[in-house]
mmCIF file of C-alpha atoms in Angstrom:
data_model
loop_
_atom_site.group_PDB
_atom_site.id
_atom_site.type_symbol
_atom_site.label_atom_id
_atom_site.label_comp_id
_atom_site.label_asym_id
_atom_site.label_seq_id
_atom_site.Cartn_x
_atom_site.Cartn_y
_atom_site.Cartn_z
ATOM 1 C CA MET F 676 0.028 0.035 -0.006
ATOM 2 C CA LEU F 677 1.227 3.483 -0.803
ATOM 3 C CA THR F 678 1.796 5.521 2.355
ATOM 4 C CA LEU F 679 2.716 9.099 2.957
ATOM 5 C CA THR F 680 5.038 9.157 5.975
ATOM 6 C CA TRP F 681 5.964 12.167 7.962
ATOM 7 C CA LEU F 682 9.290 12.459 6.209
ATOM 8 C CA ASN F 683 7.704 12.244 2.758
ATOM 9 C CA PHE F 684 5.115 14.870 3.854
ATOM 10 C CA SER F 685 7.871 17.218 4.999
ATOM 11 C CA ILE F 686 9.641 16.823 1.623
ATOM 12 C CA LEU F 687 6.415 17.441 -0.295
ATOM 13 C CA SER F 688 5.466 20.379 1.949
ATOM 14 C CA SER F 689 8.858 22.014 1.633
ATOM 15 C CA THR F 690 8.841 21.498 -2.186
ATOM 16 C CA PHE F 691 5.376 23.107 -2.469
ATOM 17 C CA THR F 692 6.429 25.917 -0.125
ATOM 18 C CA GLU F 693 9.515 26.589 -2.250
ATOM 19 C CA GLN F 694 7.569 26.741 -5.431
ATOM 20 C CA HIS F 695 4.886 28.896 -3.853
ATOM 21 C CA THR F 696 7.525 31.418 -2.674
ATOM 22 C CA ILE F 697 9.231 31.476 -6.060
ATOM 23 C CA ALA F 698 5.847 32.278 -7.676
ATOM 24 C CA ILE F 699 5.312 35.141 -5.186
ATOM 25 C CA LEU F 700 8.883 36.442 -5.738
ATOM 26 C CA CYS F 701 8.066 36.814 -9.374
ATOM 27 C CA PHE F 702 5.558 39.535 -8.531
ATOM 28 C CA ILE F 703 6.903 41.100 -5.311
ATOM 29 C CA LYS F 704 10.370 42.678 -5.570
ATOM 30 C CA SER F 705 11.273 42.724 -1.847
ATOM 31 C CA PRO F 706 12.395 39.275 -0.647
ATOM 32 C CA PHE F 707 11.376 40.130 2.931
ATOM 33 C CA ILE F 708 7.801 41.122 2.000
ATOM 34 C CA ALA F 709 7.586 38.101 -0.395
ATOM 35 C CA SER F 710 8.610 35.690 2.330
ATOM 36 C CA LEU F 711 6.165 37.275 4.874
ATOM 37 C CA SER F 712 3.400 36.987 2.282
ATOM 38 C CA SER F 713 4.255 33.445 1.494
ATOM 39 C CA ILE F 714 4.391 32.487 5.212
ATOM 40 C CA SER F 715 1.044 34.126 5.871
ATOM 41 C CA LEU F 716 -0.649 32.385 2.930
ATOM 42 C CA LEU F 717 0.850 28.986 3.643
ATOM 43 C CA ASN F 718 -0.264 29.283 7.355
ATOM 44 C CA ILE F 719 -3.763 29.970 6.166
ATOM 45 C CA TYR F 720 -3.583 27.016 3.795
ATOM 46 C CA LEU F 721 -2.335 24.810 6.643
ATOM 47 C CA ILE F 722 -5.021 25.904 9.177
ATOM 48 C CA LEU F 723 -7.923 25.462 6.702
ATOM 49 C CA GLY F 724 -6.625 22.252 5.098
ATOM 50 C CA SER F 725 -5.572 20.256 8.133
ATOM 51 C CA ALA F 726 -9.144 19.676 9.364
ATOM 52 C CA TYR F 727 -7.809 19.143 12.888
ATOM 53 C CA LEU F 728 -8.718 22.649 14.000
ATOM 54 C CA ARG F 729 -12.330 22.216 12.986
ATOM 55 C CA SER F 730 -14.355 19.239 11.845
ATOM 56 C CA MET F 731 -15.087 19.400 8.098
ATOM 57 C CA LEU F 732 -18.579 17.959 8.847
ATOM 58 C CA SER F 733 -19.545 21.095 10.719
ATOM 59 C CA ALA F 734 -17.530 23.509 8.555
ATOM 60 C CA PRO F 735 -19.319 25.946 6.235
ATOM 61 C CA ASN F 736 -19.632 24.904 2.630
ATOM 62 C CA TRP F 737 -17.099 27.516 1.435
ATOM 63 C CA MET F 738 -14.400 25.850 3.450
ATOM 64 C CA THR F 739 -15.064 22.600 1.708
ATOM 65 C CA TYR F 740 -14.680 24.226 -1.752
ATOM 66 C CA VAL F 741 -11.528 26.090 -0.677
ATOM 67 C CA ASN F 742 -9.940 22.799 0.381
ATOM 68 C CA TYR F 743 -10.383 21.350 -3.113
ATOM 69 C CA ALA F 744 -7.497 23.672 -4.116
ATOM 70 C CA ASN F 745 -5.382 23.042 -0.979
ATOM 71 C CA ILE F 746 -2.540 20.579 -0.948
ATOM 72 C CA TYR F 747 -2.533 20.414 2.850
ATOM 73 C CA TYR F 748 -6.102 19.044 2.856
ATOM 74 C CA TYR F 749 -5.084 16.035 0.835
ATOM 75 C CA SER F 750 -1.828 15.592 2.759
ATOM 76 C CA SER F 751 -3.673 15.752 6.015
ATOM 77 C CA TRP F 752 -6.254 13.275 4.868
ATOM 78 C CA THR F 753 -3.565 10.867 3.778
ATOM 79 C CA LEU F 754 -1.407 11.251 6.951
ATOM 80 C CA GLY F 755 -4.500 11.023 9.158
ATOM 81 C CA PHE F 756 -5.599 7.844 7.444
ATOM 82 C CA ASN F 757 -2.078 6.287 7.883
ATOM 83 C CA GLU F 758 -1.898 7.297 11.533
ATOM 84 C CA PHE F 759 -5.429 6.844 12.880
ATOM 85 C CA GLN F 760 -7.167 4.191 10.726
ATOM 86 C CA ASP F 761 -7.560 0.970 12.687
ATOM 87 C CA ASN F 762 -5.009 2.060 15.326
ATOM 88 C CA SER F 763 -5.728 -0.217 18.336
ATOM 89 C CA ALA F 764 -3.874 2.191 20.715
ATOM 90 C CA LEU F 765 -6.600 4.762 20.257
ATOM 91 C CA ASP F 766 -9.566 2.529 21.206
ATOM 92 C CA ARG F 767 -11.563 4.318 23.982
ATOM 93 C CA THR F 768 -8.896 6.815 24.821
ATOM 94 C CA PRO F 769 -9.501 8.413 28.186
ATOM 95 C CA SER F 770 -10.298 12.100 28.537
ATOM 96 C CA PHE F 771 -9.384 14.852 31.021
ATOM 97 C CA SER F 772 -11.781 16.028 33.660
ATOM 98 C CA ASP F 773 -13.489 19.344 33.129
ATOM 99 C CA PHE F 774 -12.563 20.680 36.537
ATOM 100 C CA ASN F 775 -9.224 19.043 37.355
ATOM 101 C CA PHE F 776 -6.939 18.718 34.341
ATOM 102 C CA ASN F 777 -4.605 16.317 36.241
ATOM 103 C CA ALA F 778 -7.468 13.803 36.615
ATOM 104 C CA ILE F 779 -7.953 11.411 33.680
ATOM 105 C CA ILE F 780 -11.470 9.907 33.325
ATOM 106 C CA PRO F 781 -11.530 6.505 31.733
ATOM 107 C CA CYS F 782 -13.708 5.772 28.737
ATOM 108 C CA PRO F 783 -16.058 2.863 29.579
ATOM 109 C CA VAL F 784 -17.104 0.153 27.150
ATOM 110 C CA ASN F 785 -20.628 1.613 26.836
ATOM 111 C CA ILE F 786 -19.912 5.127 25.576
ATOM 112 C CA ILE F 787 -21.167 7.850 27.912
ATOM 113 C CA PRO F 788 -21.543 11.224 26.237
ATOM 114 C CA GLY F 789 -18.953 13.664 27.573
ATOM 115 C CA ARG F 790 -16.609 10.901 28.678
ATOM 116 C CA CYS F 791 -15.337 9.761 25.319
ATOM 117 C CA MET F 792 -15.108 12.167 22.421
ATOM 118 C CA PHE F 793 -13.850 9.514 20.004
ATOM 119 C CA ILE F 794 -14.323 5.740 20.229
ATOM 120 C CA ASN F 795 -11.276 4.970 18.091
ATOM 121 C CA GLY F 796 -9.050 6.374 15.443
ATOM 122 C CA THR F 797 -11.499 5.703 12.624
ATOM 123 C CA HIS F 798 -14.263 7.493 14.508
ATOM 124 C CA PHE F 799 -11.941 10.498 14.857
ATOM 125 C CA LEU F 800 -11.325 10.424 11.069
ATOM 126 C CA SER F 801 -15.003 10.165 10.290
ATOM 127 C CA GLN F 802 -15.590 13.330 12.429
ATOM 128 C CA ARG F 803 -12.817 15.270 10.754
ATOM 129 C CA PHE F 804 -13.204 14.498 7.032
ATOM 130 C CA LYS F 805 -16.291 14.385 4.882
ATOM 131 C CA GLU F 806 -15.241 11.999 2.195
ATOM 132 C CA GLY F 807 -14.529 8.254 2.292
ATOM 133 C CA ILE F 808 -14.811 7.316 5.880
ATOM 134 C CA SER F 809 -18.043 5.991 7.337
ATOM 135 C CA ALA F 810 -18.385 5.882 11.153
ATOM 136 C CA SER F 811 -21.057 3.182 10.868
ATOM 137 C CA LYS F 812 -18.788 0.846 8.948
ATOM 138 C CA ASN F 813 -15.819 2.034 11.102
ATOM 139 C CA GLN F 814 -13.284 1.449 8.415
ATOM 140 C CA LEU F 815 -11.936 2.433 4.979
ATOM 141 C CA GLN F 816 -10.294 -0.287 2.970
ATOM 142 C CA GLU F 817 -6.585 0.036 2.023
ATOM 143 C CA TRP F 818 -7.452 -0.253 -1.684
ATOM 144 C CA SER F 819 -9.992 2.599 -1.448
ATOM 145 C CA LEU F 820 -9.993 4.936 -4.450
ATOM 146 C CA THR F 821 -10.327 7.891 -2.152
ATOM 147 C CA HIS F 822 -7.088 7.080 -0.447
ATOM 148 C CA TYR F 823 -5.189 6.761 -3.733
ATOM 149 C CA LYS F 824 -6.801 9.827 -5.119
ATOM 150 C CA ASN F 825 -5.687 11.954 -2.164
ATOM 151 C CA PHE F 826 -2.272 10.434 -2.232
ATOM 152 C CA ALA F 827 -1.907 11.226 -5.946
ATOM 153 C CA LEU F 828 -3.206 14.758 -5.574
ATOM 154 C CA ASN F 829 -0.240 15.607 -3.383
ATOM 155 C CA PHE F 830 2.049 14.968 -6.353
ATOM 156 C CA VAL F 831 -0.231 16.716 -8.791
ATOM 157 C CA PHE F 832 -0.001 19.931 -6.742
ATOM 158 C CA ILE F 833 3.865 19.704 -6.736
ATOM 159 C CA LEU F 834 4.134 19.014 -10.474
ATOM 160 C CA SER F 835 1.557 21.797 -11.288
ATOM 161 C CA SER F 836 3.458 24.257 -9.191
ATOM 162 C CA TYR F 837 6.695 23.432 -11.106
ATOM 163 C CA ALA F 838 4.853 23.813 -14.383
ATOM 164 C CA LEU F 839 3.271 27.074 -13.307
ATOM 165 C CA ASN F 840 6.567 28.587 -12.199
ATOM 166 C CA THR F 841 8.205 27.438 -15.430
ATOM 167 C CA ILE F 842 5.567 29.072 -17.501
ATOM 168 C CA VAL F 843 5.659 32.308 -15.346
ATOM 169 C CA TYR F 844 9.442 32.637 -15.734
ATOM 170 C CA ILE F 845 9.549 31.785 -19.459
ATOM 171 C CA ILE F 846 6.842 34.276 -20.595
ATOM 172 C CA PRO F 847 8.488 37.518 -21.455
ATOM 173 C CA ILE F 848 7.712 40.440 -19.141
ATOM 174 C CA PRO F 849 6.125 43.450 -20.732
ATOM 175 C CA ALA F 850 8.470 46.515 -21.096
ATOM 176 C CA SER F 851 6.300 48.533 -18.677
ATOM 177 C CA LEU F 852 6.921 46.032 -15.882
ATOM 178 C CA LYS F 853 10.565 45.717 -16.671
ATOM 179 C CA SER F 854 11.094 49.404 -16.360
ATOM 180 C CA LYS F 855 9.169 49.467 -13.053
ATOM 181 C CA PHE F 856 11.478 46.826 -11.435
ATOM 182 C CA ARG F 857 14.815 47.830 -12.823
ATOM 183 C CA ASP F 858 17.377 48.919 -10.213
#
């Protein structure tokens, strides 16, 4: 099975970040302002795309449509699937007390609301992502098309960013822009 490990994710993420910053540097002359712009935009992409800040089930529809064009959504889905799907260490994970954060409340076999937020890792994934994971079936097969689609879209984003930057830097700049940015 194809897996996206943390190391592969960091390589993909840094490659996309590099290409994103190169594209911004094409239009902004100051490297400092370009890097600040790139960092700000990438942080927004990461917050919206990770789906760990807010469940995608309760998210507004516009957030779903924005995430179709967000590499971090697909990376987060793939990493989350690899880490949480059928992970026996996460079955009935205990929660913290509301009043005393040092006290740990065990999660009983029959789920009591407020005691257990997630029954297992698959239940966590079904609460975070809209596509491909059913809490009633409690699993997503390894050969699922959704998993491979999300895995492949990580590479599509990288290759398209390379192609976009190549096109942007090959196209001749109009004389009016050249004169504006000459030192």
